[in-house]
PDB file of C-alpha atoms in Angstrom:
ATOM      1  CA  MET A   1      20.414   5.989  22.577  1.00  0.00           C
ATOM      2  CA  LYS A   2      17.062   4.315  21.024  1.00  0.00           C
ATOM      3  CA  LYS A   3      13.932   4.075  23.027  1.00  0.00           C
ATOM      4  CA  GLU A   4      12.526   0.908  23.895  1.00  0.00           C
ATOM      5  CA  CYS A   5      10.379  -0.728  21.301  1.00  0.00           C
ATOM      6  CA  GLU A   6       6.938  -0.996  22.223  1.00  0.00           C
ATOM      7  CA  ILE A   7       6.120  -3.953  20.121  1.00  0.00           C
ATOM      8  CA  CYS A   8       9.185  -5.882  21.515  1.00  0.00           C
ATOM      9  CA  SER A   9       8.028  -5.324  25.235  1.00  0.00           C
ATOM     10  CA  ARG A  10       4.730  -6.696  24.173  1.00  0.00           C
ATOM     11  CA  LEU A  11       5.793  -9.890  22.171  1.00  0.00           C
ATOM     12  CA  ASN A  12       6.266 -11.738  25.582  1.00  0.00           C
ATOM     13  CA  GLU A  13       2.697 -11.177  26.667  1.00  0.00           C
ATOM     14  CA  ASN A  14       0.297 -14.246  25.347  1.00  0.00           C
ATOM     15  CA  GLU A  15      -2.871 -12.087  26.152  1.00  0.00           C
ATOM     16  CA  MET A  16      -5.322 -12.261  23.183  1.00  0.00           C
ATOM     17  CA  LEU A  17      -2.679 -14.439  20.919  1.00  0.00           C
ATOM     18  CA  VAL A  18      -4.359 -16.420  18.228  1.00  0.00           C
ATOM     19  CA  LEU A  19      -1.306 -17.500  16.216  1.00  0.00           C
ATOM     20  CA  GLU A  20       2.002 -18.180  16.603  1.00  0.00           C
ATOM     21  CA  THR A  21       4.642 -19.244  14.045  1.00  0.00           C
ATOM     22  CA  THR A  22       8.377 -19.507  13.998  1.00  0.00           C
ATOM     23  CA  HIS A  23       9.115 -15.954  13.074  1.00  0.00           C
ATOM     24  CA  TRP A  24       5.471 -14.162  13.866  1.00  0.00           C
ATOM     25  CA  LYS A  25       2.978 -13.641  16.730  1.00  0.00           C
ATOM     26  CA  VAL A  26      -0.431 -12.766  15.803  1.00  0.00           C
ATOM     27  CA  PHE A  27      -2.907 -11.079  18.353  1.00  0.00           C
ATOM     28  CA  VAL A  28      -6.251  -9.816  18.272  1.00  0.00           C
ATOM     29  CA  HIS A  29      -6.372  -6.028  18.196  1.00  0.00           C
ATOM     30  CA  ASN A  30      -8.284  -4.363  21.075  1.00  0.00           C
ATOM     31  CA  ASP A  31     -10.525  -2.266  18.683  1.00  0.00           C
ATOM     32  CA  GLN A  32     -12.858  -4.769  16.753  1.00  0.00           C
ATOM     33  CA  SER A  33     -14.715  -2.226  14.593  1.00  0.00           C
ATOM     34  CA  TYR A  34     -13.661  -4.640  12.102  1.00  0.00           C
ATOM     35  CA  LEU A  35     -14.552  -8.032  13.240  1.00  0.00           C
ATOM     36  CA  GLY A  36     -11.448 -10.228  13.527  1.00  0.00           C
ATOM     37  CA  ARG A  37      -8.791  -7.361  13.324  1.00  0.00           C
ATOM     38  CA  CYS A  38      -5.551  -8.424  14.318  1.00  0.00           C
ATOM     39  CA  VAL A  39      -2.062  -7.306  14.601  1.00  0.00           C
ATOM     40  CA  ALA A  40       1.031  -9.608  13.165  1.00  0.00           C
ATOM     41  CA  SER A  41       4.284  -8.796  14.994  1.00  0.00           C
ATOM     42  CA  LEU A  42       7.601 -10.048  13.782  1.00  0.00           C
ATOM     43  CA  LYS A  43       9.114 -11.922  16.611  1.00  0.00           C
ATOM     44  CA  ARG A  44      12.496 -10.263  16.495  1.00  0.00           C
ATOM     45  CA  HIS A  45      13.369  -6.419  16.000  1.00  0.00           C
ATOM     46  CA  ALA A  46      13.425  -5.685  12.654  1.00  0.00           C
ATOM     47  CA  GLU A  47      12.928  -1.985  11.677  1.00  0.00           C
ATOM     48  CA  SER A  48      11.858  -2.158   8.020  1.00  0.00           C
ATOM     49  CA  LEU A  49      10.328  -4.846   5.421  1.00  0.00           C
ATOM     50  CA  SER A  50      13.636  -5.188   3.507  1.00  0.00           C
ATOM     51  CA  ALA A  51      15.187  -6.026   6.684  1.00  0.00           C
ATOM     52  CA  LEU A  52      13.432  -9.724   6.689  1.00  0.00           C
ATOM     53  CA  THR A  53      14.928 -12.863   5.914  1.00  0.00           C
ATOM     54  CA  PRO A  54      13.652 -15.154   3.347  1.00  0.00           C
ATOM     55  CA  GLU A  55      12.307 -17.524   6.035  1.00  0.00           C
ATOM     56  CA  GLU A  56      10.604 -14.532   7.707  1.00  0.00           C
ATOM     57  CA  LYS A  57       8.826 -13.676   4.143  1.00  0.00           C
ATOM     58  CA  MET A  58       7.905 -16.998   3.765  1.00  0.00           C
ATOM     59  CA  ASP A  59       6.623 -17.530   7.006  1.00  0.00           C
ATOM     60  CA  CYS A  60       4.689 -14.187   6.750  1.00  0.00           C
ATOM     61  CA  PHE A  61       2.847 -15.730   3.898  1.00  0.00           C
ATOM     62  CA  GLU A  62       1.968 -18.488   5.599  1.00  0.00           C
ATOM     63  CA  VAL A  63       0.170 -16.356   8.495  1.00  0.00           C
ATOM     64  CA  VAL A  64      -1.706 -14.514   5.800  1.00  0.00           C
ATOM     65  CA  GLN A  65      -2.967 -17.859   4.540  1.00  0.00           C
ATOM     66  CA  LYS A  66      -4.003 -19.063   7.950  1.00  0.00           C
ATOM     67  CA  MET A  67      -5.750 -15.680   9.148  1.00  0.00           C
ATOM     68  CA  GLU A  68      -7.476 -15.243   5.873  1.00  0.00           C
ATOM     69  CA  SER A  69      -8.670 -18.886   6.217  1.00  0.00           C
ATOM     70  CA  ALA A  70      -9.563 -18.368   9.921  1.00  0.00           C
ATOM     71  CA  ALA A  71     -11.728 -15.118   9.293  1.00  0.00           C
ATOM     72  CA  ALA A  72     -13.531 -16.350   6.632  1.00  0.00           C
ATOM     73  CA  HIS A  73     -14.420 -19.675   8.174  1.00  0.00           C
ATOM     74  CA  ALA A  74     -15.171 -18.195  11.677  1.00  0.00           C
ATOM     75  CA  PHE A  75     -16.981 -15.000  10.757  1.00  0.00           C
ATOM     76  CA  GLY A  76     -17.706 -15.060   6.717  1.00  0.00           C
ATOM     77  CA  ALA A  77     -15.114 -12.504   5.809  1.00  0.00           C
ATOM     78  CA  ALA A  78     -15.010 -11.959   1.960  1.00  0.00           C
ATOM     79  CA  ASN A  79     -11.286 -10.812   2.055  1.00  0.00           C
ATOM     80  CA  GLY A  80      -8.533  -9.379   4.094  1.00  0.00           C
ATOM     81  CA  ASN A  81      -6.565  -5.972   4.008  1.00  0.00           C
ATOM     82  CA  TRP A  82      -3.314  -6.192   5.093  1.00  0.00           C
ATOM     83  CA  ALA A  83      -1.093  -2.945   6.013  1.00  0.00           C
ATOM     84  CA  CYS A  84       2.407  -2.280   6.984  1.00  0.00           C
ATOM     85  CA  LEU A  85       2.703   1.521   7.692  1.00  0.00           C
ATOM     86  CA  MET A  86       4.570   1.639  10.704  1.00  0.00           C
ATOM     87  CA  ASN A  87       3.822   5.728  10.915  1.00  0.00           C
ATOM     88  CA  HIS A  88       3.189   5.563  14.482  1.00  0.00           C
ATOM     89  CA  ALA A  89       7.010   4.908  15.132  1.00  0.00           C
ATOM     90  CA  PHE A  90       8.119   8.107  13.428  1.00  0.00           C
ATOM     91  CA  GLN A  91       5.886  10.707  15.519  1.00  0.00           C
ATOM     92  CA  THR A  92       8.895  11.117  17.915  1.00  0.00           C
ATOM     93  CA  GLN A  93      12.480  10.796  18.288  1.00  0.00           C
ATOM     94  CA  PRO A  94      14.674   8.701  18.494  1.00  0.00           C
ATOM     95  CA  TYR A  95      12.605   6.551  15.900  1.00  0.00           C
ATOM     96  CA  ASN A  96      12.423   2.950  16.494  1.00  0.00           C
ATOM     97  CA  PRO A  97      10.085   1.145  14.283  1.00  0.00           C
ATOM     98  CA  HIS A  98       9.476  -2.455  14.385  1.00  0.00           C
ATOM     99  CA  VAL A  99       7.757  -4.501  11.644  1.00  0.00           C
ATOM    100  CA  HIS A 100       4.079  -5.323  11.980  1.00  0.00           C
ATOM    101  CA  TRP A 101       1.140  -5.875   9.848  1.00  0.00           C
ATOM    102  CA  HIS A 102      -2.553  -4.976  10.490  1.00  0.00           C
ATOM    103  CA  PHE A 103      -5.064  -7.346   9.287  1.00  0.00           C
ATOM    104  CA  HIS A 104      -8.647  -5.973   8.659  1.00  0.00           C
ATOM    105  CA  PRO A 105     -11.137  -8.787   7.360  1.00  0.00           C
ATOM    106  CA  ARG A 106     -13.561  -7.279   5.261  1.00  0.00           C
ATOM    107  CA  TYR A 107     -17.148  -8.177   4.938  1.00  0.00           C
ATOM    108  CA  ALA A 108     -19.772  -8.058   1.820  1.00  0.00           C
ATOM    109  CA  LYS A 109     -22.768  -8.324   4.226  1.00  0.00           C
ATOM    110  CA  PRO A 110     -23.562  -7.653   7.995  1.00  0.00           C
ATOM    111  CA  ILE A 111     -22.263 -10.187  10.108  1.00  0.00           C
ATOM    112  CA  PRO A 112     -24.180 -10.755  13.775  1.00  0.00           C
ATOM    113  CA  PHE A 113     -21.602 -11.840  16.415  1.00  0.00           C
ATOM    114  CA  GLU A 114     -22.303 -12.236  19.857  1.00  0.00           C
ATOM    115  CA  GLY A 115     -25.323 -10.211  20.078  1.00  0.00           C
ATOM    116  CA  GLU A 116     -24.123  -7.485  17.834  1.00  0.00           C
ATOM    117  CA  THR A 117     -24.157  -6.924  14.095  1.00  0.00           C
ATOM    118  CA  PHE A 118     -21.081  -5.712  12.479  1.00  0.00           C
ATOM    119  CA  THR A 119     -21.229  -3.952   9.442  1.00  0.00           C
ATOM    120  CA  ASP A 120     -18.402  -3.142   7.114  1.00  0.00           C
ATOM    121  CA  SER A 121     -20.011   0.145   5.063  1.00  0.00           C
ATOM    122  CA  GLU A 122     -16.927   0.697   3.067  1.00  0.00           C
ATOM    123  CA  PHE A 123     -16.683  -2.753   1.892  1.00  0.00           C
ATOM    124  CA  GLY A 124     -14.835  -2.671  -1.681  1.00  0.00           C
ATOM    125  CA  HIS A 125     -13.194   0.568  -0.614  1.00  0.00           C
ATOM    126  CA  HIS A 126     -10.102   1.242   1.436  1.00  0.00           C
ATOM    127  CA  TYR A 127     -10.842   0.589   5.185  1.00  0.00           C
ATOM    128  CA  ASP A 128     -11.500   3.732   7.190  1.00  0.00           C
ATOM    129  CA  PRO A 129      -8.723   3.801  10.087  1.00  0.00           C
ATOM    130  CA  LYS A 130     -10.807   6.287  12.359  1.00  0.00           C
ATOM    131  CA  ARG A 131     -13.821   4.109  12.338  1.00  0.00           C
TER     132      ARG A 131
END
């Protein structure tokens, strides 16, 4: 028997929801060490990228375009890193992955926001997942 999918259980929540399309929901991530960091989750349960329908794939590219544009407009992001690793779902059995993407806006210069200054010290390199 599969364990409950953590992502499916959170999809009905709309707190910190920033974008919803036909197939995806995008939420602000609690960890904002990368200003504008978000998670885009497929609205139905699918366990791998190869399980996406053509419509879900095209909708995903619309999400990428909207999120990168929004981060550039709102905060001056130079580009965005997208990661679909899903390793956490394979740490304990029974495995139950759910397709989702982590979006990390990247900044070439320090960004002041709400009284803090965000500095992307790894700009031009892989983001630091432990930051």
